[in-house]
mmCIF file of C-alpha atoms and ligand atoms in Angstrom:
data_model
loop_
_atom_site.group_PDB
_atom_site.id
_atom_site.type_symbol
_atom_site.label_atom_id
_atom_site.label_comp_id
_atom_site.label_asym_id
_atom_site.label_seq_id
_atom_site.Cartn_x
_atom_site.Cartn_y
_atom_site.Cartn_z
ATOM 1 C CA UNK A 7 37.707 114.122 33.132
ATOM 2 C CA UNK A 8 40.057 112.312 35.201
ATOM 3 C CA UNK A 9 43.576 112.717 33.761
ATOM 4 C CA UNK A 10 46.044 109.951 32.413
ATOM 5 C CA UNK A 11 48.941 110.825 35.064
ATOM 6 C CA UNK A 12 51.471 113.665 35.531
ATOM 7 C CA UNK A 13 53.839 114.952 32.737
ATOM 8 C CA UNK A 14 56.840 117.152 33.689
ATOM 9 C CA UNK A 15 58.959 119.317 31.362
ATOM 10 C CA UNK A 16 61.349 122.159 31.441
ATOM 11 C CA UNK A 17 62.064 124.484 28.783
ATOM 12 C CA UNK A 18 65.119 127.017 28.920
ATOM 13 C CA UNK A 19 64.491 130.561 29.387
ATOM 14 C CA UNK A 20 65.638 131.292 25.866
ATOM 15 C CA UNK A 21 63.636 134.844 25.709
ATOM 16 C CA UNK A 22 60.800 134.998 22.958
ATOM 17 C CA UNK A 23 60.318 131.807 21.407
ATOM 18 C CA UNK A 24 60.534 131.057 18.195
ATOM 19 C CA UNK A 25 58.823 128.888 15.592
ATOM 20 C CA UNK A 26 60.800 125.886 16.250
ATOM 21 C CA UNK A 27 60.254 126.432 19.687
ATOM 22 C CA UNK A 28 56.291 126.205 19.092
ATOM 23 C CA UNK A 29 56.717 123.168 16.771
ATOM 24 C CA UNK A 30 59.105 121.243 18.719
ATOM 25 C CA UNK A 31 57.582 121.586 22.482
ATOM 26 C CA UNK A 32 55.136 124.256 23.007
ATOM 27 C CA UNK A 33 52.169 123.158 20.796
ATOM 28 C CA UNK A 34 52.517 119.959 21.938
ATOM 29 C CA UNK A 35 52.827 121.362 25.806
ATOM 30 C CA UNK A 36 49.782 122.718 25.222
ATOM 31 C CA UNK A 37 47.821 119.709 24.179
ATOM 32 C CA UNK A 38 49.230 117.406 26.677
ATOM 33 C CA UNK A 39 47.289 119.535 28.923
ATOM 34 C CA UNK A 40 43.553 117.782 27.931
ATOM 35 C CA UNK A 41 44.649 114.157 28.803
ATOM 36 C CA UNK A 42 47.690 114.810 31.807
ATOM 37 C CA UNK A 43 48.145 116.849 34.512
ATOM 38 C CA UNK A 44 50.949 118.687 33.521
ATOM 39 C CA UNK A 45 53.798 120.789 35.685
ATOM 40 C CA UNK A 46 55.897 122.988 33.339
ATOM 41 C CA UNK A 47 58.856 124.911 34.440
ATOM 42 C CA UNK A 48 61.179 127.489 32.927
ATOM 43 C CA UNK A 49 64.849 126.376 34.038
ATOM 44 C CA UNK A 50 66.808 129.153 35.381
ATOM 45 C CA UNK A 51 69.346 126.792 36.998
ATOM 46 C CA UNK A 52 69.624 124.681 33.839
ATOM 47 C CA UNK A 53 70.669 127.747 31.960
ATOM 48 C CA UNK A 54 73.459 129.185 33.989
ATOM 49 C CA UNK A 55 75.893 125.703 32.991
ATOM 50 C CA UNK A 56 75.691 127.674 29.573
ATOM 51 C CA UNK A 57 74.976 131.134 29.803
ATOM 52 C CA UNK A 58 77.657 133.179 31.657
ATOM 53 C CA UNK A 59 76.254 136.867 31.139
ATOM 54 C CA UNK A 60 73.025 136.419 33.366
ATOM 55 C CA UNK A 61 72.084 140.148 32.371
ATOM 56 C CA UNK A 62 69.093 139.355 30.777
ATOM 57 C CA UNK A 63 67.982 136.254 32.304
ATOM 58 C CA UNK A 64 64.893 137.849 34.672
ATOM 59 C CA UNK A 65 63.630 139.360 31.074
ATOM 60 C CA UNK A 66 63.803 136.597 29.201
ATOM 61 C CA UNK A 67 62.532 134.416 31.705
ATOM 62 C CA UNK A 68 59.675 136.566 31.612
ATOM 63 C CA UNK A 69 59.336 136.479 28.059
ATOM 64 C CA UNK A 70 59.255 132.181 27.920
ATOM 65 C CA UNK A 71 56.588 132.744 30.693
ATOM 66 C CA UNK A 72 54.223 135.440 27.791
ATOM 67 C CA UNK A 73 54.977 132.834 24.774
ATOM 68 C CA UNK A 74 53.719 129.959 26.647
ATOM 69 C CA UNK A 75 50.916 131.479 28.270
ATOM 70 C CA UNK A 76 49.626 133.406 25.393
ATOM 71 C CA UNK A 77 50.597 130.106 23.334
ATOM 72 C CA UNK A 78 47.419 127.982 25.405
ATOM 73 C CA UNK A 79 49.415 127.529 28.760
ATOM 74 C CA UNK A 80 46.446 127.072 31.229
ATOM 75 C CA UNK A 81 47.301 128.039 34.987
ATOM 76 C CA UNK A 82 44.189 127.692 36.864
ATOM 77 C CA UNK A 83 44.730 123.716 35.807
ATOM 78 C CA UNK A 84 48.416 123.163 34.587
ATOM 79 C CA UNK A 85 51.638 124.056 36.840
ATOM 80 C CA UNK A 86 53.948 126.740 35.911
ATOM 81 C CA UNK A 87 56.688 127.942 37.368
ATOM 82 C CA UNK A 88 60.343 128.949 37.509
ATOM 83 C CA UNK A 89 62.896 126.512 38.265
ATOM 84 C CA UNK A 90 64.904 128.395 41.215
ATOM 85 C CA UNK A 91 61.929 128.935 42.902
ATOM 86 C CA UNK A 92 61.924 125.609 44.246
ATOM 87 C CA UNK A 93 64.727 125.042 46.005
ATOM 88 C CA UNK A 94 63.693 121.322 46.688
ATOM 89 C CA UNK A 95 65.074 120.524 43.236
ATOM 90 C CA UNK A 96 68.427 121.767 44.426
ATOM 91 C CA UNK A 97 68.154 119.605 47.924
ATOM 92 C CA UNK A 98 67.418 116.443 45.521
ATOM 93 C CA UNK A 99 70.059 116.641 43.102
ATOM 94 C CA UNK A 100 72.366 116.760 45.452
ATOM 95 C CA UNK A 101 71.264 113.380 46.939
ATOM 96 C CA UNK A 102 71.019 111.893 43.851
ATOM 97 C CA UNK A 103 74.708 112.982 43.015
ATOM 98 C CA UNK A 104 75.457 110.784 45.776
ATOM 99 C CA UNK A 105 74.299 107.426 43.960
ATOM 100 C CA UNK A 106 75.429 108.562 40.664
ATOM 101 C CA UNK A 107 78.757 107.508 38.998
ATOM 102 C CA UNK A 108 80.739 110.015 37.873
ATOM 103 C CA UNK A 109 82.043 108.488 35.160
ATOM 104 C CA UNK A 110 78.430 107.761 33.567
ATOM 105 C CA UNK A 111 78.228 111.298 33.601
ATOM 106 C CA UNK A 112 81.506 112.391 31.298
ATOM 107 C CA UNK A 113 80.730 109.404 29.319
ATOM 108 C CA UNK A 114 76.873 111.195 28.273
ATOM 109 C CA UNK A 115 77.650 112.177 24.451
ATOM 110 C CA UNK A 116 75.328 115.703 25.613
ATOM 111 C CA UNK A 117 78.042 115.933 28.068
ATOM 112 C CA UNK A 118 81.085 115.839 25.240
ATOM 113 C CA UNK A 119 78.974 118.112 23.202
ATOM 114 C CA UNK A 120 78.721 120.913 25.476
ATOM 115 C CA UNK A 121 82.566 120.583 26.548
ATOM 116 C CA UNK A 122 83.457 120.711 23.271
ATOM 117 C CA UNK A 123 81.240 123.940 22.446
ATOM 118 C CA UNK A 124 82.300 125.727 25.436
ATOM 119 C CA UNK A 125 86.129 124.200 26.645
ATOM 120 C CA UNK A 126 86.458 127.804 28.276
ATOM 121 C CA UNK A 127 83.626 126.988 30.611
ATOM 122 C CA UNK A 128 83.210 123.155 31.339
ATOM 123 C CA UNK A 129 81.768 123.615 34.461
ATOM 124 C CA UNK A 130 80.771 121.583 37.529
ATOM 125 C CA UNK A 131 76.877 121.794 36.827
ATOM 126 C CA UNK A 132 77.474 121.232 33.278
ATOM 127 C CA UNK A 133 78.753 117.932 34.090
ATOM 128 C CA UNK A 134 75.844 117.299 37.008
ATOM 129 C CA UNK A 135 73.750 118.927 34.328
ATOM 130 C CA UNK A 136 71.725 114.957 33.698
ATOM 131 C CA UNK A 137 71.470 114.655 37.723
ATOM 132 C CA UNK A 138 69.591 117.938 38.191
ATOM 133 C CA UNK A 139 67.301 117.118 35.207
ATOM 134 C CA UNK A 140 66.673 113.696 37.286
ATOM 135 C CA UNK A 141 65.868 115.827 40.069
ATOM 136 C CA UNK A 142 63.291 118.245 38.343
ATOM 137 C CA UNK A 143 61.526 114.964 36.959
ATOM 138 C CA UNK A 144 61.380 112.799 40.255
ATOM 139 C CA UNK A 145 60.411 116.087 42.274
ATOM 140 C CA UNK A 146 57.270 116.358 41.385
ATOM 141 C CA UNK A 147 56.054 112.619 40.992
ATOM 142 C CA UNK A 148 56.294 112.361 37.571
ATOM 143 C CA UNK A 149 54.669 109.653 35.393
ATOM 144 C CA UNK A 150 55.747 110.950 31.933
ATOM 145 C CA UNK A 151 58.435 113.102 30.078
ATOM 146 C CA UNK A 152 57.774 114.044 26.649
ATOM 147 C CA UNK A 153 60.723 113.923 24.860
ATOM 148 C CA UNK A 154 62.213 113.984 20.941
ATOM 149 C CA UNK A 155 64.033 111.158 20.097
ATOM 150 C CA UNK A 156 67.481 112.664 21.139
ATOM 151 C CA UNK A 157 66.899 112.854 24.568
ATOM 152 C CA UNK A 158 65.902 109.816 25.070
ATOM 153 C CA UNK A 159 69.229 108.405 26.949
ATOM 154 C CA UNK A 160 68.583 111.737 29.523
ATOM 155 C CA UNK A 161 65.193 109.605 30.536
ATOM 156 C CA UNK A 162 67.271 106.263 30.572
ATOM 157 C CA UNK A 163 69.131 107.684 32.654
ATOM 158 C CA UNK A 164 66.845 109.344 35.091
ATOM 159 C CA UNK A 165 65.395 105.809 35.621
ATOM 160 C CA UNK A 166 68.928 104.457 36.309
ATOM 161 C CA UNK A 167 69.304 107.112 38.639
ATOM 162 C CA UNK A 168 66.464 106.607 40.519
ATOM 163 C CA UNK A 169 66.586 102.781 40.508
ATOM 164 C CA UNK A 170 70.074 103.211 42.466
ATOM 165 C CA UNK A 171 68.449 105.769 44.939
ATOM 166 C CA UNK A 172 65.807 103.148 45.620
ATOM 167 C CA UNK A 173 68.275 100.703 45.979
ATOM 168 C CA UNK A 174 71.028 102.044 48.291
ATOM 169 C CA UNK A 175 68.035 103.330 50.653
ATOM 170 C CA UNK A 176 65.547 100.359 50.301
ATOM 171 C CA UNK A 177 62.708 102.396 49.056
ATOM 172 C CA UNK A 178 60.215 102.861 46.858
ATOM 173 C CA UNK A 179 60.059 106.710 46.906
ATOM 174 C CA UNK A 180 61.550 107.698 43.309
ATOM 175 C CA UNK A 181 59.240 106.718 40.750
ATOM 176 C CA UNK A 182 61.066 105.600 37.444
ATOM 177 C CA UNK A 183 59.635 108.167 34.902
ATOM 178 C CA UNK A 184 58.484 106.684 31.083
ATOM 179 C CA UNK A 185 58.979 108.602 27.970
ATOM 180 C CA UNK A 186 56.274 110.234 25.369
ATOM 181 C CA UNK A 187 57.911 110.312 22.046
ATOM 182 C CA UNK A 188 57.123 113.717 20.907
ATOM 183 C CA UNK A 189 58.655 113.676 17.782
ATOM 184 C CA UNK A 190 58.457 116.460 15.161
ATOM 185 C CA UNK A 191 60.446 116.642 11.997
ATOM 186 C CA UNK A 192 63.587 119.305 12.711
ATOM 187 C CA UNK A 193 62.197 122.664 12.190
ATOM 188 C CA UNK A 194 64.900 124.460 9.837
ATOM 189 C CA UNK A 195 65.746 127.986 10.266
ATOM 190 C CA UNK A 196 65.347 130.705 7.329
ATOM 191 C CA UNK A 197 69.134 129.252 5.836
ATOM 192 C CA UNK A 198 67.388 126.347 5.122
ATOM 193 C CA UNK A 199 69.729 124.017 6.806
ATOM 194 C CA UNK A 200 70.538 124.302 10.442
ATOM 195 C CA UNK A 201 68.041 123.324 12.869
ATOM 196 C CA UNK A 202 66.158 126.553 13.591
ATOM 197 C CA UNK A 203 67.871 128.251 16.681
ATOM 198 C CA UNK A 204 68.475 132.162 17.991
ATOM 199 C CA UNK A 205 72.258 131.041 18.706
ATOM 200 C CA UNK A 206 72.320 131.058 14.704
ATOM 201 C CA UNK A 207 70.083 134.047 13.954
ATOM 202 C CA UNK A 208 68.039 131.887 11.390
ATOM 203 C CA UNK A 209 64.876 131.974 13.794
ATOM 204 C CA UNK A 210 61.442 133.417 13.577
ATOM 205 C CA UNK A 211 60.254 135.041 16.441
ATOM 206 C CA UNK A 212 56.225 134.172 17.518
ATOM 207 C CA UNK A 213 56.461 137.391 18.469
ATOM 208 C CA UNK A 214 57.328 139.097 15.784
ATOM 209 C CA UNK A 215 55.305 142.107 14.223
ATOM 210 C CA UNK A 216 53.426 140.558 10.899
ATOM 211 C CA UNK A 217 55.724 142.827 8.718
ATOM 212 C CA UNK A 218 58.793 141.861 11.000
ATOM 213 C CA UNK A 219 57.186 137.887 9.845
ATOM 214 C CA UNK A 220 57.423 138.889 6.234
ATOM 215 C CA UNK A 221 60.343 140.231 6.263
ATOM 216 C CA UNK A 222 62.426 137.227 7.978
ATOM 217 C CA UNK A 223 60.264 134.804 6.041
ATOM 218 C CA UNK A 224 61.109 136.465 2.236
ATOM 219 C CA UNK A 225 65.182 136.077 3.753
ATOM 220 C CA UNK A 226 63.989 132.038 3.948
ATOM 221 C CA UNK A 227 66.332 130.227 1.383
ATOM 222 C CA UNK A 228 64.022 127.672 -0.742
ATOM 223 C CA UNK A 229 64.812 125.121 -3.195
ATOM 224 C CA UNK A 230 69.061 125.736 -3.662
ATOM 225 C CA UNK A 231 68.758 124.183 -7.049
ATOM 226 C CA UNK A 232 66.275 126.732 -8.164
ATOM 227 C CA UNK A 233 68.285 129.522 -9.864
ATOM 228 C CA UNK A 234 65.362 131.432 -11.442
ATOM 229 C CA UNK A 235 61.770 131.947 -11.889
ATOM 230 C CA UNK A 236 61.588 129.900 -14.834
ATOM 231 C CA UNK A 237 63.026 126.819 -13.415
ATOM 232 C CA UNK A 238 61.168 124.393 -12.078
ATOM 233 C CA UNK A 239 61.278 123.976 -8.399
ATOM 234 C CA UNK A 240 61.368 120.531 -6.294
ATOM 235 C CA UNK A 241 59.303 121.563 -3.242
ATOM 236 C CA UNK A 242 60.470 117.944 -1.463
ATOM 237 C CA UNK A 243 63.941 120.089 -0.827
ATOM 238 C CA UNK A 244 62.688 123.073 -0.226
ATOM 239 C CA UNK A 245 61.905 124.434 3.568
ATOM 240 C CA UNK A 246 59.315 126.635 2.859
ATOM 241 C CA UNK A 247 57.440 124.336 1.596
ATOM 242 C CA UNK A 248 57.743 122.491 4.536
ATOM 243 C CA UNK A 249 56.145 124.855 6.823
ATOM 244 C CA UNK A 250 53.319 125.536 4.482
ATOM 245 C CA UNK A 251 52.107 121.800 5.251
ATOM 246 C CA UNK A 252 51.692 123.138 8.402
ATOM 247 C CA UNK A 253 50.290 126.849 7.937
ATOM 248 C CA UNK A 254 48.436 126.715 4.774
ATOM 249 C CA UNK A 255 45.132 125.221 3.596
ATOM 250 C CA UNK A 256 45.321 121.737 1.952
ATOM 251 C CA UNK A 257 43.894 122.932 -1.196
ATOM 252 C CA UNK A 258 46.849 125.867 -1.498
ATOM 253 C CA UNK A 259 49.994 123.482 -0.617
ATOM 254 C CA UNK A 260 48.125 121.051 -3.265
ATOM 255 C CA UNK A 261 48.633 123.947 -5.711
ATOM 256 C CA UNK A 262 52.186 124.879 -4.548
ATOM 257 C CA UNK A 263 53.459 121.012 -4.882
ATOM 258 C CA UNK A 264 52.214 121.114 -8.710
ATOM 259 C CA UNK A 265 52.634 124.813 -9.473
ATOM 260 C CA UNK A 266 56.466 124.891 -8.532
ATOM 261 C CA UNK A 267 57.331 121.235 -9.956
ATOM 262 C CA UNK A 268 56.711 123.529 -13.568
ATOM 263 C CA UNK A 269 57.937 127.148 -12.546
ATOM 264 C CA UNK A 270 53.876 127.960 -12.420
ATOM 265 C CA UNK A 271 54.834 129.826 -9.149
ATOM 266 C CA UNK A 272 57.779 131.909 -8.248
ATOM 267 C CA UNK A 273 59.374 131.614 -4.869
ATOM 268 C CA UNK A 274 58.563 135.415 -4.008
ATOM 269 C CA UNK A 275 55.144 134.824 -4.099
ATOM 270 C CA UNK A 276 55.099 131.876 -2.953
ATOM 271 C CA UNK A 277 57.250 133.281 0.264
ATOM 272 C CA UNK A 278 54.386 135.821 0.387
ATOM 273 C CA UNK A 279 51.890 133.203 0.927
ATOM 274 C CA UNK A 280 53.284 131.342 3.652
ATOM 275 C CA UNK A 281 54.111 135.200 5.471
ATOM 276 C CA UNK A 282 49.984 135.653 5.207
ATOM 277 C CA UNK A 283 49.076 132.330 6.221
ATOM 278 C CA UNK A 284 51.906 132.578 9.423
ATOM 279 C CA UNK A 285 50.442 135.974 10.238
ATOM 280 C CA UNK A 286 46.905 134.376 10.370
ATOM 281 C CA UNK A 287 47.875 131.802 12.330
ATOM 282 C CA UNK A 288 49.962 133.944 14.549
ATOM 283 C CA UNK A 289 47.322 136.184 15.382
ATOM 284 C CA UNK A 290 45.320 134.827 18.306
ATOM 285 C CA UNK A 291 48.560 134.380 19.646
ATOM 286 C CA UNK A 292 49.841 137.546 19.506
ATOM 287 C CA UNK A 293 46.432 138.847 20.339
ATOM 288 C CA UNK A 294 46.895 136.885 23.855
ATOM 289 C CA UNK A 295 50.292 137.487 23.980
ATOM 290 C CA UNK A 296 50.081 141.874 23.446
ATOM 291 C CA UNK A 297 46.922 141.350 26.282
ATOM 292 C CA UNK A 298 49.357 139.593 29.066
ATOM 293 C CA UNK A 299 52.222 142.057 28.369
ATOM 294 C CA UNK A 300 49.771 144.749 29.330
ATOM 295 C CA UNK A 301 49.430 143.034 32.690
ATOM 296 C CA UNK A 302 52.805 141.741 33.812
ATOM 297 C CA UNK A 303 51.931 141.413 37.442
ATOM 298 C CA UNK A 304 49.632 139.068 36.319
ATOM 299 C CA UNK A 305 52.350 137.181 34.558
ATOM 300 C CA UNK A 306 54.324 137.197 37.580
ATOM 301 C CA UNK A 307 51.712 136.420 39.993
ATOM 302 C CA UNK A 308 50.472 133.454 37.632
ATOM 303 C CA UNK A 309 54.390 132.396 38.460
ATOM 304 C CA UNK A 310 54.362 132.785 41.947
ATOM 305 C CA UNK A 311 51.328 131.026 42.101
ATOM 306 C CA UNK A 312 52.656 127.932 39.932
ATOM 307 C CA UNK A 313 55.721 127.927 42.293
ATOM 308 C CA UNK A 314 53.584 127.476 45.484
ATOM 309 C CA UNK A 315 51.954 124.377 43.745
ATOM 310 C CA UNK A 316 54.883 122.890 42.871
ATOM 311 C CA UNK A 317 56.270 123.444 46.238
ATOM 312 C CA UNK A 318 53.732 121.681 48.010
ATOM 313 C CA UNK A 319 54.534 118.849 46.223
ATOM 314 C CA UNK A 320 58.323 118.981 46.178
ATOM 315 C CA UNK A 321 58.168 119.445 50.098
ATOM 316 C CA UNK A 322 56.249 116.102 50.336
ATOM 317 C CA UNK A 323 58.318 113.809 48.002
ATOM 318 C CA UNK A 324 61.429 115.504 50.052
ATOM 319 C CA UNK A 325 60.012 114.410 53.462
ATOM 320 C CA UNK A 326 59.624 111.120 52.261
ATOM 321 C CA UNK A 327 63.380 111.142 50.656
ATOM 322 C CA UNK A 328 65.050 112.555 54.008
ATOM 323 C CA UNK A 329 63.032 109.903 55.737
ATOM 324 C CA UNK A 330 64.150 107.350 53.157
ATOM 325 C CA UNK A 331 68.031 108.592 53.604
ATOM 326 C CA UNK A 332 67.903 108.689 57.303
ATOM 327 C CA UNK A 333 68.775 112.216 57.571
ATOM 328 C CA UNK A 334 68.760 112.938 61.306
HETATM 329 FE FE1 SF4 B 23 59.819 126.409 -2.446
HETATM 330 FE FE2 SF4 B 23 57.615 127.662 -3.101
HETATM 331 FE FE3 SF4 B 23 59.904 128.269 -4.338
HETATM 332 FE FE4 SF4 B 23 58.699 125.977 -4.780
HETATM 333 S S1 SF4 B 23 57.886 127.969 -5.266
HETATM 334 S S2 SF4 B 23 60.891 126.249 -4.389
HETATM 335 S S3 SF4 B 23 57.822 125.463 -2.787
HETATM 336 S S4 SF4 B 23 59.420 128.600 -2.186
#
């Protein structure tokens, strides 16, 4: 089936991914691959204007490169790869630094963020953080980012970027990537209220052993009003609930949404549920997952492989750039 056009996203090589992870990006990586053709890439570079101890980056690199693969990832059609193995993308962002303002750049409120979490480290690629990101998209031709609603103004301004490239060099060479909105409602952690995230240890792991599941899922805070078993619950403020729309049978979340209005169902069991129905869910994955572990030259060669691809097309849209720029 001829596909719709190419989608290009990067996802940082945070290590084993975690539910939020799957919700928020993954699962939906993974379906964009029956209607686009789609070139995925783990961003090594991307994480070094954050993370200063690089110890573990090969490793968890590695481990984005399992989850996504064993997640539906399909190499023989999609493109997967690792970031620095393209040194194209470094090549472009510099040129494209060259027709950006700087000013647009501190004035990004991702850009404030990030100084503000890290004042001890506000580094040069932190602030050309946007122009790289431009690069990765533009690279590779891309027709499509998906994107939540936050990162929106990162597009916008990928398409400002490259409308000013075109511009100063009278070309046509940089095509002005659109936006998928990919929203999912925020996937809370177990603490119930912080966006689910490993920096905050209120993650679940895909990963995880079942009983490792169980046990971070009976730590998950539900309901706050809910003070015992024999008060009724509100499942509308309670995260557990929340996921069980997503892993458990209609029929069963039916039951939960009347059973815990009148304290028919406790919290531990209901927690119990939702670890079984995770677990089920989790298992093909894991099943893939323990299968590709067992084989990591594999893994790596499947990288190497997507790297090539990608390079083949980064060396074409950069001859046509150096042409564009007059670079003797
Ligand atoms: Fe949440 Fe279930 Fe407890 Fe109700 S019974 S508050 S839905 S964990």
């Amino acid at each position: 089936m001829a596909k719709k056009g190419r989608v290009f996203s990067g996802i940082r090589p945070t290590g084993r991914a975690h539910l939020g992870n799957y919700l928020g990006a993954i699962q939906n990586y993974v379906a964009l691959q029956d209607e686009y053709d789609c070139v995925y890439c783990i961003v090594d570079i991307h994480a070094l204007t954050t993370v200063e101890d690089t110890v573990n980056l090969k490793q968890n690199t590695y481990e984005m490169a399992l989850d996504l693969l064993a997640a539906g990832i399909r190499p023989e059609e999609t493109i997967l790869f690792v970031q620095s193995h393209v040194p194209q993308v470094m090549e472009l962002h510099t040129l494209l630094s060259m027709v950006t303002p700087l000013g647009k750049l501190t004035d990004l409120p991702t850009f404030k963020e990030k100084a503000r979490q890290q004042p001890h480290n506000v580094n040069y690629g932190l602030v050309g953080y946007p122009v790289l990101m431009t690069a990765d998209i533009v690279l590779y031709k891309t027709d499509i980012v998906p994107v939540g609603i936050d990162q929106a103004p990162h597009i916008e301004f990928a398409r400002e970027v490259v409308r000013s490239f075109n511009y100063r060099y009278n070309t046509k060479v940089l095509i002005e990537p659109d936006m998928k909105n990919t929203e999912v409602p925020k996937v809370l952690g177990i603490d119930g209220k912080e966006k689910m995230s490993k920096s905050l240890d209120n993650h679940i792991e895909l990963a995880l052993t079942p009983e490792e599941t169980r046990q971070r899922v009976m730590m998950m805070v539900t309901d706050p009003q809910r003070m015992k078993r024999t008060d009724p619950g509100n499942p509308d403020i309670c995260n557990v609930f929340s996921l069980h729309k997503i892993f458990t049978p209609k029929e069963d979340v039916d039951m939960i949404n009347t059973e815990c209005r009148r304290a028919g169902i406790g919290c531990v069991d209901c927690k119990k549920r939702f670890a079984e129905n995770l677990n089920k869910a989790l298992e093909p994955f894991r099943a893939k997952r323990a299968e590709l572990a067992s084989r990591p030259d594999q893994v790596v060669a499947i990288l190497e492989d997507g790297a090539r691809r990608a390079r083949l097309i980064a060396e074409k849209t950069m001859a046509e750039v150096r042409e564009a720029v007059q670079l003797p």
